Amino acid sequence: MSKRSKAYQQAAELVDHLGEFRWYLDAMLDLPGCGWEVCGPPQRVVAQGNWKLLTDNFAGDGYHLGTAHRAAFDQGLFSDELTDGTLGRRGSELLAANLATAGGHALRAGYVVPAGTRTLPVPDPPAYPGYPESEWARFTAAQTDEQMRFNSHCHVVHGVVFPNTAFLSVSQDPVLGREGEPVTRYTVWRTHVPLDAHRTECTYWTLVPTGLSAEWKRRSRAYQARSQSAGGLLFEVDDMANFAALDRAVGDSAAPTDLSLGLQRDRPAADFPGPGSARYGALSEHNQRAFYRRWHELVEPGR
């Protein structure tokens, strides 16, 4: 029997592999109280860079927005003062919660809160940025109290199902839509498959709730295509250039990596509703440490 066959035999069942992270996937996917469908064909692109670079960016990197994507701020597409069109509040900020599990799975959630708030907002009433307000009551009815606590007022959530599946769900700025369109959420799932040490094939799927209107689905797909896709106007252009630059700088060397960001700044998120290790802090590599810790356990067991 080949080594590859033995590896397949040793692979855990999906439910065992997910472990406690399954709670978060259920909370996200149960939200609309209906099923999900793939909207449009998948998109594929080959990126320069090791697959781990692309993946750890989704694990919890919320601190690069104002630098790597600074052009969007300089051009007036984003504002340093958070404006959320769905909730209609100015002067709010995002409370960043970073969640990691022993299996290497991780997510980062950003909650719309009044400036200076240090805990999750009380979902009274619940709000779901980027989804039609007419659907909010139905969304709430489909969730448990703990799921509602996780989903309510959540502006963005992104993360990684270890090792190489990533997801992003975000209530995107209306600048990506047509004039007069409301803020619309999109959800994208991705796989990062290594072709070799320096090239990664990325495949994107846009998911939409089956129970929402065809017009909402169209907007959601359009927002994703203009933002978080192979031809996106904003994020992917910057990120892919950064990944390529990092790959050229590292080359074939075993470059040391500093993952200490946030060790003295973030704080336990004791009120986070789900399992795992959760910490508050925009400047944090809590999740990346969990991702690479698990990768190291598998690559060099016993060390």
PDB file of C-alpha atoms in Angstrom, residues 56 76 115 133 168 177 210 227 295:
ATOM      1  CA  ASP A  56      -3.698  32.485   6.846  1.00  0.00           C
ATOM      2  CA  GLY A  76     -12.982  57.823  -0.960  1.00  0.00           C
ATOM      3  CA  ALA A 115     -17.392  53.522  19.643  1.00  0.00           C
ATOM      4  CA  GLU A 133     -34.711  44.159   6.883  1.00  0.00           C
ATOM      5  CA  LEU A 168     -15.957  35.315   3.743  1.00  0.00           C
ATOM      6  CA  GLY A 177     -23.338  48.401  -6.589  1.00  0.00           C
ATOM      7  CA  THR A 210     -32.488  30.161  -1.576  1.00  0.00           C
ATOM      8  CA  SER A 227     -14.745  42.765  -4.731  1.00  0.00           C
ATOM      9  CA  TRP A 295       0.029  22.495  10.446  1.00  0.00           C
TER      10      TRP A 295
END
